């Protein structure tokens, strides 16, 4: 096989922007506020922060280490790093699963990212002005019922992403995040300042930082872990591939902390942009996925400069989504390119066509194919349509499974000396602490979470006890 040398980020800052771009996405601005709302606020936030600190940061370090050690994309990286081991075929297979997972995520992410573009357009064209009661819900459901609208906007979102990817690491990825990330930050800050002047900040503080531990259940823990993993782009080859472009002189632990800090900061700030508006207008906190697409437009319609504010908000979401879809698209193309199978341009086209088909089916599962059920093995999945199944299997199950095996790989398969060298932590207490987390705590905790996800924990406990 002809291996093609990979491009590198031009600096640590370029990596940081791209990795933060990947981490900060719909998960932070669209999903985080509504899961906090649904799960009762403070206790969930605290749990989330704990998971990011104890599992998130060590796992980001782990995935960057796998990628950077041989500076190869997932399949080649797992194969090369397990050279000479009996388990090598298994790890090669894990490489494949790692590359396929982000494609599954994109199957639904492109559809939602298309919604955000549609809302930018609807806001600009004034379709969300002068609404009467219940109309925003109608706009949202009408969009979901229209295959053409969904597929049109999904196609735009996919084409922008494929175009950026086809231009390569420096000219495509780096250039896109250098423009998009500062704009994203500016928009977010202006939204928070606006919210600060319009009341509801005190209630937001109380809601987000006063924990009521009675609200924590097994399901909440799973939800918080799933949200943290998704938000940090873990278990989906992204950090592995972005790590493979990282120059050797950059410090993995520092960069991992930078990514986790920025990602969490943006999620919290998104709460501070959205909740004050919800509080001052006496709206429902637990309106779930409708929070951003149904509840907020009502408020934008009523407030001064609301249209401008609304345009900015949905632009923010759209930018955040693009920098994440780029990172989800890259592993497959990087793999095809490095193995000499296809050039970057052709690889982007091929992956783009495949993904278009998957995302189109996913979009149709909200309307024409809404009755199709692919899995029926438990009550939880039996009620899910194709798009929800894609989300459940890729963003929940596969991400957890990949993260689990990344931990086992770095903890038990890679040479300690190599890992030490890559992390540059010397044989310090910090290194030992990280290693215990990765070798023991991560495998145990994630295994329990996976059992809980598939509703196997209770039967297993009943069997043991
Ligand atoms: N972290 C992104 C978000 O919060 O929206 C989603 C994501 C991007 C997940 C990249 C996984 C990934 F590899």
PDB file of N, CA, C and O in Angstrom, residues 71-128:
ATOM      1  N   UNK A  71       1.386   9.603  13.664  1.00  0.00           N
ATOM      2  CA  UNK A  71       0.888  10.620  12.740  1.00  0.00           C
ATOM      3  C   UNK A  71       0.136   9.981  11.578  1.00  0.00           C
ATOM      4  O   UNK A  71       0.376  10.269  10.412  1.00  0.00           O
ATOM      5  N   UNK A  72      -0.787   9.081  11.964  1.00  0.00           N
ATOM      6  CA  UNK A  72      -1.563   8.364  10.960  1.00  0.00           C
ATOM      7  C   UNK A  72      -3.046   8.424  11.304  1.00  0.00           C
ATOM      8  O   UNK A  72      -3.404   8.524  12.483  1.00  0.00           O
ATOM      9  N   UNK A  73      -3.932   8.317  10.283  1.00  0.00           N
ATOM     10  CA  UNK A  73      -5.361   8.247  10.587  1.00  0.00           C
ATOM     11  C   UNK A  73      -5.743   6.920  11.251  1.00  0.00           C
ATOM     12  O   UNK A  73      -4.921   5.992  11.281  1.00  0.00           O
ATOM     13  N   UNK A  74      -6.993   6.810  11.786  1.00  0.00           N
ATOM     14  CA  UNK A  74      -7.330   5.726  12.709  1.00  0.00           C
ATOM     15  C   UNK A  74      -6.944   4.304  12.311  1.00  0.00           C
ATOM     16  O   UNK A  74      -6.303   3.615  13.109  1.00  0.00           O
ATOM     17  N   UNK A  75      -7.313   3.852  11.112  1.00  0.00           N
ATOM     18  CA  UNK A  75      -7.082   2.438  10.804  1.00  0.00           C
ATOM     19  C   UNK A  75      -5.580   2.143  10.812  1.00  0.00           C
ATOM     20  O   UNK A  75      -5.108   1.207  11.474  1.00  0.00           O
ATOM     21  N   UNK A  76      -4.806   3.001  10.117  1.00  0.00           N
ATOM     22  CA  UNK A  76      -3.354   2.786  10.078  1.00  0.00           C
ATOM     23  C   UNK A  76      -2.738   2.979  11.461  1.00  0.00           C
ATOM     24  O   UNK A  76      -1.795   2.270  11.829  1.00  0.00           O
ATOM     25  N   UNK A  77      -3.285   3.932  12.230  1.00  0.00           N
ATOM     26  CA  UNK A  77      -2.705   4.201  13.555  1.00  0.00           C
ATOM     27  C   UNK A  77      -2.884   2.987  14.467  1.00  0.00           C
ATOM     28  O   UNK A  77      -1.907   2.506  15.070  1.00  0.00           O
ATOM     29  N   UNK A  78      -4.106   2.452  14.553  1.00  0.00           N
ATOM     30  CA  UNK A  78      -4.338   1.290  15.425  1.00  0.00           C
ATOM     31  C   UNK A  78      -3.500   0.100  14.961  1.00  0.00           C
ATOM     32  O   UNK A  78      -2.945  -0.636  15.769  1.00  0.00           O
ATOM     33  N   UNK A  79      -3.410  -0.079  13.609  1.00  0.00           N
ATOM     34  CA  UNK A  79      -2.662  -1.222  13.091  1.00  0.00           C
ATOM     35  C   UNK A  79      -1.177  -1.074  13.433  1.00  0.00           C
ATOM     36  O   UNK A  79      -0.546  -2.004  13.948  1.00  0.00           O
ATOM     37  N   UNK A  80      -0.620   0.124  13.174  1.00  0.00           N
ATOM     38  CA  UNK A  80       0.816   0.312  13.406  1.00  0.00           C
ATOM     39  C   UNK A  80       1.156   0.208  14.889  1.00  0.00           C
ATOM     40  O   UNK A  80       2.184  -0.365  15.257  1.00  0.00           O
ATOM     41  N   UNK A  81       0.289   0.735  15.727  1.00  0.00           N
ATOM     42  CA  UNK A  81       0.622   0.751  17.158  1.00  0.00           C
ATOM     43  C   UNK A  81       0.431  -0.608  17.840  1.00  0.00           C
ATOM     44  O   UNK A  81       0.890  -0.806  18.957  1.00  0.00           O
ATOM     45  N   UNK A  82      -0.258  -1.527  17.149  1.00  0.00           N
ATOM     46  CA  UNK A  82      -0.420  -2.853  17.762  1.00  0.00           C
ATOM     47  C   UNK A  82       0.418  -3.889  17.012  1.00  0.00           C
ATOM     48  O   UNK A  82       0.187  -5.093  17.151  1.00  0.00           O
ATOM     49  N   UNK A  83       1.366  -3.402  16.236  1.00  0.00           N
ATOM     50  CA  UNK A  83       2.286  -4.262  15.462  1.00  0.00           C
ATOM     51  C   UNK A  83       2.877  -5.357  16.361  1.00  0.00           C
ATOM     52  O   UNK A  83       3.329  -5.079  17.468  1.00  0.00           O
ATOM     53  N   UNK A  84       2.846  -6.581  15.868  1.00  0.00           N
ATOM     54  CA  UNK A  84       3.466  -7.670  16.620  1.00  0.00           C
ATOM     55  C   UNK A  84       2.587  -8.251  17.719  1.00  0.00           C
ATOM     56  O   UNK A  84       2.966  -9.208  18.389  1.00  0.00           O
ATOM     57  N   UNK A  85       1.401  -7.667  17.945  1.00  0.00           N
ATOM     58  CA  UNK A  85       0.520  -8.201  19.001  1.00  0.00           C
ATOM     59  C   UNK A  85      -0.500  -9.141  18.366  1.00  0.00           C
ATOM     60  O   UNK A  85      -0.959  -8.901  17.236  1.00  0.00           O
ATOM     61  N   UNK A  86      -0.905 -10.158  19.129  1.00  0.00           N
ATOM     62  CA  UNK A  86      -1.912 -11.091  18.628  1.00  0.00           C
ATOM     63  C   UNK A  86      -3.240 -10.398  18.368  1.00  0.00           C
ATOM     64  O   UNK A  86      -4.033 -10.796  17.526  1.00  0.00           O
ATOM     65  N   UNK A  87      -3.467  -9.342  19.152  1.00  0.00           N
ATOM     66  CA  UNK A  87      -4.762  -8.650  19.055  1.00  0.00           C
ATOM     67  C   UNK A  87      -4.816  -7.661  17.883  1.00  0.00           C
ATOM     68  O   UNK A  87      -5.803  -6.946  17.727  1.00  0.00           O
ATOM     69  N   UNK A  88      -3.776  -7.631  17.053  1.00  0.00           N
ATOM     70  CA  UNK A  88      -3.731  -6.601  15.995  1.00  0.00           C
ATOM     71  C   UNK A  88      -4.988  -6.565  15.101  1.00  0.00           C
ATOM     72  O   UNK A  88      -5.516  -5.482  14.846  1.00  0.00           O
ATOM     73  N   UNK A  89      -5.501  -7.740  14.639  1.00  0.00           N
ATOM     74  CA  UNK A  89      -6.697  -7.681  13.781  1.00  0.00           C
ATOM     75  C   UNK A  89      -7.875  -6.998  14.482  1.00  0.00           C
ATOM     76  O   UNK A  89      -8.641  -6.251  13.869  1.00  0.00           O
ATOM     77  N   UNK A  90      -7.988  -7.241  15.785  1.00  0.00           N
ATOM     78  CA  UNK A  90      -9.076  -6.596  16.533  1.00  0.00           C
ATOM     79  C   UNK A  90      -8.916  -5.083  16.516  1.00  0.00           C
ATOM     80  O   UNK A  90      -9.862  -4.331  16.278  1.00  0.00           O
ATOM     81  N   UNK A  91      -7.687  -4.620  16.707  1.00  0.00           N
ATOM     82  CA  UNK A  91      -7.459  -3.172  16.763  1.00  0.00           C
ATOM     83  C   UNK A  91      -7.636  -2.521  15.393  1.00  0.00           C
ATOM     84  O   UNK A  91      -8.102  -1.389  15.286  1.00  0.00           O
ATOM     85  N   UNK A  92      -7.280  -3.271  14.356  1.00  0.00           N
ATOM     86  CA  UNK A  92      -7.514  -2.756  13.010  1.00  0.00           C
ATOM     87  C   UNK A  92      -9.019  -2.560  12.806  1.00  0.00           C
ATOM     88  O   UNK A  92      -9.480  -1.547  12.271  1.00  0.00           O
ATOM     89  N   UNK A  93      -9.769  -3.546  13.282  1.00  0.00           N
ATOM     90  CA  UNK A  93     -11.229  -3.473  13.171  1.00  0.00           C
ATOM     91  C   UNK A  93     -11.751  -2.258  13.970  1.00  0.00           C
ATOM     92  O   UNK A  93     -12.638  -1.528  13.515  1.00  0.00           O
ATOM     93  N   UNK A  94     -11.142  -2.003  15.141  1.00  0.00           N
ATOM     94  CA  UNK A  94     -11.547  -0.818  15.924  1.00  0.00           C
ATOM     95  C   UNK A  94     -11.269   0.458  15.123  1.00  0.00           C
ATOM     96  O   UNK A  94     -12.012   1.439  15.192  1.00  0.00           O
ATOM     97  N   UNK A  95     -10.161   0.438  14.353  1.00  0.00           N
ATOM     98  CA  UNK A  95      -9.849   1.587  13.496  1.00  0.00           C
ATOM     99  C   UNK A  95     -10.987   1.822  12.507  1.00  0.00           C
ATOM    100  O   UNK A  95     -11.446   2.957  12.325  1.00  0.00           O
ATOM    101  N   UNK A  96     -11.456   0.752  11.919  1.00  0.00           N
ATOM    102  CA  UNK A  96     -12.566   0.865  10.968  1.00  0.00           C
ATOM    103  C   UNK A  96     -13.815   1.429  11.649  1.00  0.00           C
ATOM    104  O   UNK A  96     -14.470   2.321  11.124  1.00  0.00           O
ATOM    105  N   UNK A  97     -14.113   0.877  12.825  1.00  0.00           N
ATOM    106  CA  UNK A  97     -15.319   1.336  13.534  1.00  0.00           C
ATOM    107  C   UNK A  97     -15.185   2.829  13.865  1.00  0.00           C
ATOM    108  O   UNK A  97     -16.139   3.599  13.764  1.00  0.00           O
ATOM    109  N   UNK A  98     -13.951   3.221  14.222  1.00  0.00           N
ATOM    110  CA  UNK A  98     -13.714   4.637  14.522  1.00  0.00           C
ATOM    111  C   UNK A  98     -13.999   5.518  13.317  1.00  0.00           C
ATOM    112  O   UNK A  98     -14.509   6.618  13.451  1.00  0.00           O
ATOM    113  N   UNK A  99     -13.617   5.032  12.130  1.00  0.00           N
ATOM    114  CA  UNK A  99     -13.827   5.843  10.926  1.00  0.00           C
ATOM    115  C   UNK A  99     -15.317   5.884  10.546  1.00  0.00           C
ATOM    116  O   UNK A  99     -15.820   6.898  10.059  1.00  0.00           O
ATOM    117  N   UNK A 100     -16.025   4.782  10.821  1.00  0.00           N
ATOM    118  CA  UNK A 100     -17.442   4.744  10.433  1.00  0.00           C
ATOM    119  C   UNK A 100     -18.342   5.544  11.385  1.00  0.00           C
ATOM    120  O   UNK A 100     -19.367   6.083  10.964  1.00  0.00           O
ATOM    121  N   UNK A 101     -17.945   5.620  12.656  1.00  0.00           N
ATOM    122  CA  UNK A 101     -18.809   6.296  13.638  1.00  0.00           C
ATOM    123  C   UNK A 101     -19.149   7.742  13.243  1.00  0.00           C
ATOM    124  O   UNK A 101     -20.325   8.114  13.251  1.00  0.00           O
ATOM    125  N   UNK A 102     -18.148   8.579  12.891  1.00  0.00           N
ATOM    126  CA  UNK A 102     -18.523   9.958  12.545  1.00  0.00           C
ATOM    127  C   UNK A 102     -19.438  10.030  11.326  1.00  0.00           C
ATOM    128  O   UNK A 102     -20.228  10.966  11.210  1.00  0.00           O
ATOM    129  N   UNK A 103     -19.365   9.017  10.445  1.00  0.00           N
ATOM    130  CA  UNK A 103     -20.260   9.054   9.287  1.00  0.00           C
ATOM    131  C   UNK A 103     -21.705   8.843   9.752  1.00  0.00           C
ATOM    132  O   UNK A 103     -22.637   9.479   9.254  1.00  0.00           O
ATOM    133  N   UNK A 104     -21.868   7.942  10.726  1.00  0.00           N
ATOM    134  CA  UNK A 104     -23.209   7.724  11.305  1.00  0.00           C
ATOM    135  C   UNK A 104     -23.705   9.007  11.955  1.00  0.00           C
ATOM    136  O   UNK A 104     -24.870   9.389  11.804  1.00  0.00           O
ATOM    137  N   UNK A 105     -22.815   9.690  12.678  1.00  0.00           N
ATOM    138  CA  UNK A 105     -23.222  10.945  13.342  1.00  0.00           C
ATOM    139  C   UNK A 105     -23.647  11.958  12.278  1.00  0.00           C
ATOM    140  O   UNK A 105     -24.681  12.626  12.405  1.00  0.00           O
ATOM    141  N   UNK A 106     -22.858  12.036  11.202  1.00  0.00           N
ATOM    142  CA  UNK A 106     -23.189  13.018  10.158  1.00  0.00           C
ATOM    143  C   UNK A 106     -24.541  12.736   9.513  1.00  0.00           C
ATOM    144  O   UNK A 106     -25.216  13.655   9.043  1.00  0.00           O
ATOM    145  N   UNK A 107     -24.942  11.450   9.516  1.00  0.00           N
ATOM    146  CA  UNK A 107     -26.239  11.082   8.945  1.00  0.00           C
ATOM    147  C   UNK A 107     -27.378  11.894   9.563  1.00  0.00           C
ATOM    148  O   UNK A 107     -28.352  12.219   8.895  1.00  0.00           O
ATOM    149  N   UNK A 108     -27.279  12.223  10.848  1.00  0.00           N
ATOM    150  CA  UNK A 108     -28.341  13.078  11.421  1.00  0.00           C
ATOM    151  C   UNK A 108     -27.869  14.522  11.620  1.00  0.00           C
ATOM    152  O   UNK A 108     -28.645  15.466  11.540  1.00  0.00           O
ATOM    153  N   UNK A 109     -26.543  14.701  11.820  1.00  0.00           N
ATOM    154  CA  UNK A 109     -26.034  16.050  12.134  1.00  0.00           C
ATOM    155  C   UNK A 109     -26.241  16.994  10.945  1.00  0.00           C
ATOM    156  O   UNK A 109     -26.562  18.170  11.113  1.00  0.00           O
ATOM    157  N   UNK A 110     -26.057  16.467   9.711  1.00  0.00           N
ATOM    158  CA  UNK A 110     -26.255  17.308   8.537  1.00  0.00           C
ATOM    159  C   UNK A 110     -27.701  17.793   8.435  1.00  0.00           C
ATOM    160  O   UNK A 110     -27.957  18.900   7.968  1.00  0.00           O
ATOM    161  N   UNK A 111     -28.642  16.941   8.868  1.00  0.00           N
ATOM    162  CA  UNK A 111     -30.051  17.340   8.781  1.00  0.00           C
ATOM    163  C   UNK A 111     -30.318  18.510   9.736  1.00  0.00           C
ATOM    164  O   UNK A 111     -30.881  19.540   9.348  1.00  0.00           O
ATOM    165  N   UNK A 112     -29.836  18.366  10.972  1.00  0.00           N
ATOM    166  CA  UNK A 112     -30.078  19.441  11.959  1.00  0.00           C
ATOM    167  C   UNK A 112     -29.302  20.700  11.566  1.00  0.00           C
ATOM    168  O   UNK A 112     -29.797  21.827  11.705  1.00  0.00           O
ATOM    169  N   UNK A 113     -28.103  20.493  11.033  1.00  0.00           N
ATOM    170  CA  UNK A 113     -27.325  21.639  10.591  1.00  0.00           C
ATOM    171  C   UNK A 113     -28.068  22.356   9.449  1.00  0.00           C
ATOM    172  O   UNK A 113     -28.060  23.596   9.353  1.00  0.00           O
ATOM    173  N   UNK A 114     -28.775  21.571   8.602  1.00  0.00           N
ATOM    174  CA  UNK A 114     -29.621  22.165   7.563  1.00  0.00           C
ATOM    175  C   UNK A 114     -30.753  22.994   8.173  1.00  0.00           C
ATOM    176  O   UNK A 114     -31.080  24.074   7.678  1.00  0.00           O
ATOM    177  N   UNK A 115     -31.327  22.526   9.289  1.00  0.00           N
ATOM    178  CA  UNK A 115     -32.390  23.319   9.950  1.00  0.00           C
ATOM    179  C   UNK A 115     -31.876  24.706  10.296  1.00  0.00           C
ATOM    180  O   UNK A 115     -32.564  25.693  10.126  1.00  0.00           O
ATOM    181  N   UNK A 116     -30.621  24.749  10.806  1.00  0.00           N
ATOM    182  CA  UNK A 116     -30.107  26.044  11.253  1.00  0.00           C
ATOM    183  C   UNK A 116     -29.978  26.999  10.057  1.00  0.00           C
ATOM    184  O   UNK A 116     -30.303  28.179  10.169  1.00  0.00           O
ATOM    185  N   UNK A 117     -29.537  26.466   8.909  1.00  0.00           N
ATOM    186  CA  UNK A 117     -29.424  27.321   7.716  1.00  0.00           C
ATOM    187  C   UNK A 117     -30.818  27.783   7.275  1.00  0.00           C
ATOM    188  O   UNK A 117     -31.022  28.945   6.908  1.00  0.00           O
ATOM    189  N   UNK A 118     -31.774  26.866   7.335  1.00  0.00           N
ATOM    190  CA  UNK A 118     -33.141  27.220   6.970  1.00  0.00           C
ATOM    191  C   UNK A 118     -33.670  28.341   7.873  1.00  0.00           C
ATOM    192  O   UNK A 118     -34.328  29.276   7.427  1.00  0.00           O
ATOM    193  N   UNK A 119     -33.322  28.264   9.170  1.00  0.00           N
ATOM    194  CA  UNK A 119     -33.802  29.291  10.099  1.00  0.00           C
ATOM    195  C   UNK A 119     -33.108  30.633   9.863  1.00  0.00           C
ATOM    196  O   UNK A 119     -33.705  31.679  10.078  1.00  0.00           O
ATOM    197  N   UNK A 120     -31.843  30.613   9.441  1.00  0.00           N
ATOM    198  CA  UNK A 120     -31.171  31.885   9.108  1.00  0.00           C
ATOM    199  C   UNK A 120     -31.960  32.526   7.966  1.00  0.00           C
ATOM    200  O   UNK A 120     -32.331  33.718   8.011  1.00  0.00           O
ATOM    201  N   UNK A 121     -32.283  31.714   6.980  1.00  0.00           N
ATOM    202  CA  UNK A 121     -33.020  32.223   5.823  1.00  0.00           C
ATOM    203  C   UNK A 121     -34.418  32.722   6.244  1.00  0.00           C
ATOM    204  O   UNK A 121     -34.833  33.824   5.886  1.00  0.00           O
ATOM    205  N   UNK A 122     -35.111  31.913   7.053  1.00  0.00           N
ATOM    206  CA  UNK A 122     -36.465  32.315   7.480  1.00  0.00           C
ATOM    207  C   UNK A 122     -36.428  33.613   8.278  1.00  0.00           C
ATOM    208  O   UNK A 122     -37.322  34.449   8.177  1.00  0.00           O
ATOM    209  N   UNK A 123     -35.388  33.773   9.097  1.00  0.00           N
ATOM    210  CA  UNK A 123     -35.262  34.992   9.909  1.00  0.00           C
ATOM    211  C   UNK A 123     -35.023  36.195   8.992  1.00  0.00           C
ATOM    212  O   UNK A 123     -35.659  37.238   9.148  1.00  0.00           O
ATOM    213  N   UNK A 124     -34.088  36.022   8.033  1.00  0.00           N
ATOM    214  CA  UNK A 124     -33.760  37.142   7.147  1.00  0.00           C
ATOM    215  C   UNK A 124     -34.977  37.520   6.305  1.00  0.00           C
ATOM    216  O   UNK A 124     -35.306  38.697   6.142  1.00  0.00           O
ATOM    217  N   UNK A 125     -35.684  36.507   5.821  1.00  0.00           N
ATOM    218  CA  UNK A 125     -36.806  36.819   4.921  1.00  0.00           C
ATOM    219  C   UNK A 125     -38.061  37.242   5.684  1.00  0.00           C
ATOM    220  O   UNK A 125     -39.110  37.488   5.078  1.00  0.00           O
ATOM    221  N   UNK A 126     -37.981  37.296   7.005  1.00  0.00           N
ATOM    222  CA  UNK A 126     -39.102  37.804   7.793  1.00  0.00           C
ATOM    223  C   UNK A 126     -40.231  36.800   8.002  1.00  0.00           C
ATOM    224  O   UNK A 126     -41.295  37.144   8.504  1.00  0.00           O
ATOM    225  N   UNK A 127     -39.971  35.518   7.664  1.00  0.00           N
ATOM    226  CA  UNK A 127     -41.040  34.520   7.846  1.00  0.00           C
ATOM    227  C   UNK A 127     -41.365  34.242   9.312  1.00  0.00           C
ATOM    228  O   UNK A 127     -42.380  33.621   9.612  1.00  0.00           O
ATOM    229  N   UNK A 128     -40.450  34.679  10.194  1.00  0.00           N
ATOM    230  CA  UNK A 128     -40.714  34.434  11.614  1.00  0.00           C
ATOM    231  C   UNK A 128     -41.093  35.737  12.334  1.00  0.00           C
ATOM    232  O   UNK A 128     -40.970  35.852  13.545  1.00  0.00           O
TER     233      UNK A 128
END
